[in-house]
XYZ file of C-alpha atoms in Angstrom:
354
model
C 0.000 0.000 0.000
C 1.343 3.452 -0.952
C 2.133 5.876 1.841
C 0.347 9.239 1.888
C 2.192 12.015 0.057
C 2.789 13.891 3.328
C 4.694 10.896 4.704
C 6.860 10.556 1.583
C 8.032 14.158 1.316
C 10.210 14.291 4.475
C 11.934 11.075 3.427
C 12.625 12.464 -0.033
C 14.037 15.668 1.427
C 16.326 13.725 3.746
C 17.567 11.616 0.837
C 18.322 14.735 -1.204
C 20.142 16.319 1.750
C 22.189 13.151 2.258
C 23.147 13.084 -1.408
C 24.123 16.768 -1.331
C 26.364 16.468 1.727
C 29.246 14.681 0.083
C 32.121 17.149 0.400
C 35.381 15.798 1.831
C 37.954 17.489 4.073
C 41.539 16.164 4.171
C 44.184 17.227 6.679
C 47.858 18.202 6.690
C 48.733 15.783 9.486
C 47.480 12.693 7.674
C 44.497 11.966 9.922
C 41.446 10.219 8.464
C 39.553 12.497 6.034
C 36.177 13.920 7.060
C 33.749 12.877 4.332
C 30.068 13.155 3.535
C 29.732 16.694 4.869
C 28.575 19.991 3.417
C 31.352 22.583 3.575
C 29.799 25.961 4.344
C 32.856 28.210 4.081
C 36.671 28.270 4.140
C 38.143 31.258 5.965
C 41.652 31.991 7.229
C 40.495 30.885 10.671
C 38.430 27.790 10.001
C 36.804 25.421 7.561
C 33.143 25.379 8.519
C 30.965 22.396 7.664
C 27.654 20.727 8.451
C 26.920 17.054 8.910
C 23.884 15.423 7.339
C 20.815 15.806 9.535
C 22.392 18.420 11.834
C 21.646 22.139 11.765
C 24.586 23.324 13.820
C 27.824 24.035 11.966
C 31.136 22.539 13.047
C 34.657 23.533 12.066
C 38.350 22.674 11.875
C 41.226 25.171 12.163
C 42.047 26.254 8.622
C 45.791 25.662 8.920
C 45.142 22.002 9.743
C 43.218 21.437 6.490
C 45.080 20.243 3.406
C 42.207 20.307 0.897
C 38.458 20.461 0.508
C 36.965 18.383 -2.305
C 33.531 19.638 -3.308
C 30.802 17.392 -4.610
C 29.379 18.174 -8.034
C 31.611 21.143 -8.933
C 30.852 23.028 -12.163
C 31.592 21.083 -15.328
C 34.257 23.645 -16.207
C 36.122 22.694 -13.027
C 36.126 18.997 -13.928
C 37.378 19.711 -17.448
C 40.003 22.106 -16.064
C 41.352 19.385 -13.769
C 41.585 17.028 -16.737
C 43.474 19.721 -18.652
C 45.887 20.079 -15.716
C 46.592 16.342 -15.881
C 47.182 16.648 -19.636
C 49.384 19.750 -19.117
C 47.018 21.999 -21.096
C 47.613 24.661 -18.484
C 46.415 27.768 -20.349
C 43.078 26.148 -21.150
C 42.814 24.996 -17.554
C 43.338 28.533 -16.250
C 40.481 29.881 -18.389
C 38.155 27.107 -17.264
C 39.017 27.589 -13.580
C 38.093 31.255 -13.900
C 34.756 30.315 -15.453
C 34.185 27.703 -12.739
C 34.822 30.371 -10.100
C 32.019 32.474 -11.566
C 29.724 29.422 -11.592
C 30.493 28.192 -8.086
C 26.879 28.557 -6.973
C 27.593 30.758 -3.981
C 30.148 28.332 -2.511
C 32.820 30.827 -1.496
C 35.355 28.145 -0.729
C 34.963 26.587 -4.154
C 35.180 30.011 -5.823
C 38.434 30.788 -3.992
C 39.852 27.353 -4.797
C 39.133 27.880 -8.498
C 40.807 31.297 -8.472
C 43.872 29.812 -6.765
C 44.053 26.934 -9.241
C 43.839 29.410 -12.120
C 47.022 30.974 -10.752
C 48.647 27.555 -10.402
C 47.773 26.679 -13.992
C 49.280 29.911 -15.284
C 52.422 29.366 -13.214
C 52.857 25.901 -14.678
C 52.299 27.336 -18.141
C 55.262 29.633 -17.544
C 53.093 32.766 -17.622
C 54.694 34.312 -14.566
C 53.166 37.804 -14.579
C 49.719 36.405 -15.345
C 50.066 33.935 -12.455
C 51.126 36.698 -10.077
C 48.091 38.725 -11.142
C 45.793 35.745 -10.597
C 47.093 35.214 -7.054
C 46.616 38.909 -6.288
C 43.100 38.773 -7.732
C 42.202 36.024 -5.292
C 43.543 37.983 -2.312
C 41.673 41.114 -3.444
C 38.371 39.289 -3.962
C 38.488 37.097 -0.860
C 41.055 38.447 1.617
C 39.513 36.389 4.422
C 39.682 33.123 2.450
C 41.784 30.142 3.494
C 43.362 30.355 0.057
C 44.631 33.922 0.589
C 47.816 32.848 2.456
C 48.294 30.072 -0.127
C 48.200 32.707 -2.851
C 50.603 35.000 -0.997
C 53.038 32.115 -0.490
C 52.866 31.117 -4.150
C 53.530 34.701 -5.186
C 56.748 34.601 -3.179
C 57.789 31.193 -4.514
C 56.992 32.185 -8.102
C 59.029 35.369 -7.837
C 61.948 33.454 -6.319
C 61.910 30.877 -9.114
C 61.793 33.687 -11.651
C 64.989 35.101 -10.166
C 63.417 38.149 -8.511
C 64.805 37.544 -5.021
C 64.121 41.084 -3.740
C 60.405 41.032 -4.553
C 60.147 37.462 -3.319
C 61.625 38.431 0.039
C 59.244 41.365 0.377
C 56.225 39.135 -0.289
C 57.416 36.414 2.098
C 58.317 38.863 4.877
C 54.831 40.354 4.571
C 53.221 36.912 4.716
C 55.202 36.055 7.849
C 54.204 39.282 9.614
C 50.549 39.047 8.589
C 50.218 35.357 9.485
C 49.757 36.375 13.102
C 48.152 39.781 12.565
C 45.443 38.438 10.235
C 44.907 35.093 11.944
C 46.384 32.919 9.210
C 47.799 30.531 11.786
C 51.258 29.274 12.743
C 51.575 27.119 9.650
C 52.040 30.201 7.478
C 54.776 31.570 9.714
C 56.648 28.304 9.156
C 55.885 28.257 5.413
C 57.235 31.792 4.996
C 60.311 31.037 7.145
C 61.091 28.000 4.995
C 60.958 29.941 1.734
C 63.079 32.747 3.210
C 65.676 30.148 4.219
C 65.679 28.766 0.676
C 66.304 32.285 -0.646
C 69.407 32.601 1.538
C 70.618 29.013 1.266
C 73.297 29.605 -1.373
C 74.966 32.331 0.705
C 75.454 30.065 3.733
C 74.450 26.400 3.183
C 75.673 25.276 6.614
C 73.587 27.836 8.461
C 70.605 27.045 6.231
C 70.909 23.330 6.984
C 70.928 23.991 10.738
C 67.859 26.210 10.365
C 66.087 23.562 8.267
C 66.763 20.976 10.971
C 65.233 23.248 13.610
C 62.232 23.768 11.368
C 61.787 19.996 10.996
C 61.742 19.652 14.801
C 59.155 22.433 15.091
C 56.814 21.172 12.383
C 57.112 17.396 12.031
C 54.213 16.570 14.353
C 51.794 19.361 13.436
C 52.738 20.363 9.888
C 54.484 17.384 8.228
C 54.223 18.962 4.782
C 56.442 21.839 5.946
C 58.791 19.364 7.635
C 59.110 17.339 4.436
C 59.925 20.444 2.411
C 62.675 21.255 4.923
C 63.977 17.683 4.677
C 64.069 18.048 0.910
C 66.317 21.094 1.248
C 68.543 19.341 3.810
C 68.995 16.510 1.332
C 70.022 18.963 -1.381
C 72.521 20.700 0.891
C 73.999 17.294 1.754
C 74.338 16.403 -1.931
C 76.143 19.707 -2.539
C 78.581 18.790 0.242
C 78.934 15.259 -1.227
C 77.351 13.531 1.797
C 75.345 11.239 -0.445
C 74.374 8.503 2.019
C 73.020 11.029 4.527
C 71.135 12.794 1.742
C 69.589 9.544 0.575
C 68.170 8.918 4.045
C 66.334 12.242 4.034
C 64.798 11.619 0.616
C 63.720 8.116 1.576
C 62.081 9.434 4.745
C 59.999 11.820 2.635
C 58.954 9.038 0.263
C 57.997 6.774 3.143
C 55.641 9.507 4.349
C 54.547 10.810 0.949
C 50.880 11.031 1.953
C 51.855 14.128 3.953
C 53.418 15.806 0.925
C 52.228 17.401 -2.281
C 53.281 16.139 -5.687
C 56.041 18.734 -6.008
C 57.736 17.536 -2.821
C 57.454 13.872 -3.807
C 58.834 14.549 -7.285
C 61.700 16.496 -5.708
C 62.437 13.592 -3.378
C 62.593 11.112 -6.286
C 64.988 13.424 -8.141
C 67.053 13.910 -4.995
C 67.241 10.186 -4.328
C 68.304 9.586 -7.907
C 71.021 12.239 -7.622
C 72.339 10.762 -4.371
C 72.595 7.284 -5.910
C 74.143 8.391 -9.210
C 76.741 10.748 -7.794
C 78.058 8.736 -4.878
C 81.639 7.453 -5.262
C 81.799 3.936 -6.631
C 78.187 3.881 -7.779
C 77.389 0.380 -9.044
C 75.350 -0.509 -12.100
C 72.493 -1.371 -9.740
C 72.775 2.096 -8.132
C 72.628 3.665 -11.592
C 69.600 1.619 -12.587
C 67.819 2.607 -9.385
C 68.770 6.231 -9.999
C 67.451 5.997 -13.550
C 64.175 4.529 -12.288
C 63.688 7.441 -9.867
C 64.360 10.108 -12.498
C 62.171 8.435 -15.118
C 59.411 8.173 -12.547
C 59.482 11.958 -12.261
C 59.259 12.252 -16.064
C 56.358 9.825 -16.381
C 54.324 9.935 -13.161
C 54.997 13.567 -12.184
C 55.138 15.212 -15.600
C 52.838 17.975 -14.307
C 55.529 19.075 -11.834
C 57.279 21.260 -14.384
C 60.064 22.503 -12.103
C 61.446 18.982 -11.632
C 61.442 17.948 -15.291
C 64.755 19.466 -16.498
C 66.776 17.716 -13.786
C 64.919 14.447 -14.316
C 65.598 14.460 -18.064
C 69.247 15.422 -17.743
C 70.001 12.995 -14.907
C 68.219 10.086 -16.576
C 70.346 10.739 -19.667
C 73.533 10.673 -17.606
C 72.443 7.324 -16.140
C 71.892 5.874 -19.603
C 75.370 7.027 -20.588
C 76.827 4.851 -17.811
C 74.538 1.801 -18.093
C 75.662 -0.707 -20.752
C 73.075 -1.513 -23.408
C 72.550 -1.433 -27.175
C 70.094 1.499 -26.982
C 71.569 3.369 -24.016
C 73.454 5.987 -26.033
C 70.439 6.768 -28.225
C 68.142 7.066 -25.220
C 70.604 9.354 -23.477
C 70.833 11.586 -26.546
C 67.026 11.744 -26.834
C 66.610 12.793 -23.192
C 69.327 15.429 -23.454
C 67.652 16.842 -26.550
C 64.279 16.968 -24.775
C 65.882 18.783 -21.855
C 67.311 21.446 -24.169
C 64.200 21.844 -26.340
C 61.534 21.692 -23.606
C 63.381 23.656 -20.910
C 65.843 25.944 -22.722
C 66.129 28.476 -19.892
C 66.973 25.965 -17.160
C 70.529 25.401 -15.881
C 70.062 21.705 -16.703
C 69.614 22.576 -20.372
C 72.995 24.303 -20.368
C 74.559 21.112 -18.978
C 72.627 18.994 -21.481
C 74.076 21.002 -24.379
C 77.528 19.746 -23.359
C 76.372 16.136 -23.835
């Protein structure tokens, strides 16, 4: 027997609400994600959400949240993410901007789309456009959780472009405003790390000691920051030819890769490969393992543009030392790709020498 219409309606509404509340919150410390919730907003102080069937909002501190995945984002967002995977970065940036305008009043999703538009432009090599996109996000949503992300990426982008003075100004401002504007302690650490990287070349020993202190301060609460510091320690150790010690740092990162973004993981694979290839008395097995790590960056982390020149060059140098009928041809191909695809990188200059 059919139930009266009045009895069916509440059940239908509950089912719709349950289907709608499918956002997921993931965390920087690797704890179990919070799924099947409706994220209400993402501010610099907190990520506010609502559980199915409850009216009262709950929240997590914003600097403990790694990412919010929204259910049923605009179609443009989905296509943009596919374009990011296929390295069609300029198209992705345009689609993220459109998705931001069609976010349906979800401020967190709008801010995320604006931030990703900047990321897409940065990966496309459009530096000034990326910087403008990050600034646009901060101007439109200064209280968003993505505002400190955008400020940090402005500093990193400027540093990678060789504009150390502007980068330092941006990072110093982020560090000072992290407390003043309630960004949270994570952003103090993030800014400190990037400032250390800026000054690393001038005094590697002092930088290494500072990185080690930063690891101690952040490993429990902000493992992503700790892993970035470990990555830099490993690089300093390679520069000082302490290859075995360096390898240990890179392996530690890879063992805890769930706490790191793709850029950190790709950097750790490249670092591990460099430690194995360059150590005195490297065996053929060491070279093959090094080659595997560098090729993994080329194949599985091709979207991490900054790591590609080193991966291509170093894989070529491995092929030059590994006996095989096709090794020389493969080495030449990789060196050529390094020069053609990344002509402005220091690795391309090395690749031109063969």
